XYZ file of C-alpha atoms in Angstrom:
116
model
C 4.904 -3.398 9.998
C 1.992 -4.144 12.291
C -1.461 -3.710 10.766
C -4.740 -5.374 11.693
C -5.407 -8.361 9.461
C -8.990 -7.408 8.654
C -8.280 -4.016 7.087
C -8.415 -3.600 3.321
C -5.181 -2.299 1.815
C -5.364 -0.233 -1.362
C -2.417 0.901 -3.438
C -2.950 4.146 -5.360
C -1.249 3.446 -8.658
C -0.744 7.079 -9.749
C 2.096 8.979 -7.992
C 1.112 11.853 -5.691
C 2.847 15.038 -4.609
C 4.735 14.017 -1.468
C 4.385 17.470 0.048
C 0.766 16.513 0.793
C -0.118 15.773 4.383
C -2.867 13.882 6.200
C -5.862 15.915 5.053
C -4.760 16.337 1.435
C -4.087 12.604 1.073
C -7.455 11.787 2.676
C -9.072 14.126 0.130
C -7.151 12.409 -2.688
C -8.394 9.029 -1.465
C -11.985 10.307 -1.432
C -12.013 12.276 -4.672
C -9.771 10.208 -6.936
C -10.213 6.706 -5.507
C -13.730 6.922 -4.070
C -12.524 5.663 -0.692
C -13.575 6.951 2.725
C -10.397 6.743 4.795
C -12.546 6.634 7.958
C -14.037 3.281 6.877
C -10.978 1.350 8.054
C -9.166 1.077 4.732
C -5.413 1.627 4.481
C -4.287 3.580 1.413
C -0.689 3.414 0.202
C 0.588 6.258 -1.981
C 3.699 6.264 -4.157
C 6.185 8.988 -5.026
C 7.209 9.987 -8.534
C 10.742 8.650 -8.058
C 9.456 5.340 -6.692
C 11.781 5.253 -3.687
C 9.236 6.556 -1.160
C 5.775 5.621 0.025
C 3.174 7.069 2.364
C 0.549 4.981 4.111
C -2.611 6.628 5.423
C -4.999 4.963 7.862
C -7.667 5.856 10.417
C -7.077 4.231 13.827
C -10.386 5.244 15.374
C -9.051 8.380 17.045
C -7.165 10.116 14.243
C -5.389 9.821 10.914
C -2.077 7.974 10.952
C 0.489 8.795 8.284
C 3.515 6.544 7.800
C 6.349 7.642 5.520
C 9.128 5.373 4.302
C 12.104 6.133 2.053
C 14.409 3.406 0.768
C 18.080 4.251 1.105
C 18.947 2.212 -1.988
C 16.815 1.131 -4.912
C 13.117 1.581 -5.508
C 9.909 -0.065 -4.440
C 8.330 -2.504 -6.902
C 5.315 -0.586 -8.207
C 2.620 -1.622 -10.686
C 2.252 0.325 -13.907
C 1.003 3.902 -13.563
C -2.713 4.265 -14.250
C -5.773 5.813 -12.622
C -7.374 4.137 -9.660
C -6.146 1.742 -7.031
C -5.490 -1.940 -6.632
C -6.036 -4.135 -3.613
C -3.075 -5.764 -1.880
C -3.098 -8.704 0.477
C -1.450 -8.270 3.842
C 1.526 -10.363 2.677
C 1.913 -8.325 -0.504
C 1.795 -5.084 1.492
C 4.395 -6.309 3.976
C 6.703 -7.329 1.114
C 6.211 -3.928 -0.559
C 6.895 -2.100 2.716
C 10.143 -4.056 3.165
C 11.271 -3.096 -0.344
C 10.744 -6.593 -1.768
C 8.940 -7.462 -4.994
C 5.383 -7.918 -3.704
C 4.302 -9.428 -7.046
C 6.091 -12.641 -6.073
C 3.970 -13.133 -2.960
C 1.220 -15.680 -3.551
C -1.091 -17.598 -1.309
C 0.137 -21.122 -0.593
C -1.546 -23.815 -2.661
C -4.493 -25.560 -1.062
C -3.538 -28.843 0.554
C -5.729 -31.754 -0.403
C -6.023 -34.581 2.092
C -4.919 -38.002 0.962
C -7.707 -40.504 0.543
C -6.989 -43.989 1.820
C -7.878 -46.694 -0.646
């Protein structure tokens, strides 16, 4: 999945009705999450069954809605609660591929060796 590296990615933790389209999801982002979709943020929504996701983003000319359904299994979702959580680009890419995004961590900082 190709997304600009500078965009914030938010995961809405409460499932939404997947019959909703662009405008209804943008309204959900604004009213329930306090996010203006036109500010460059990407919002990922989950289905009740957990096997589908929708990603909503503004590309500068219009709203882009991406829908993905896993043929087998479910996405790894956080616990259901109100609000949203921020994902790193790596975590989002793992989630989008159907992998457990919670196992994606930044590599440890490398400390240079000091010559004695």
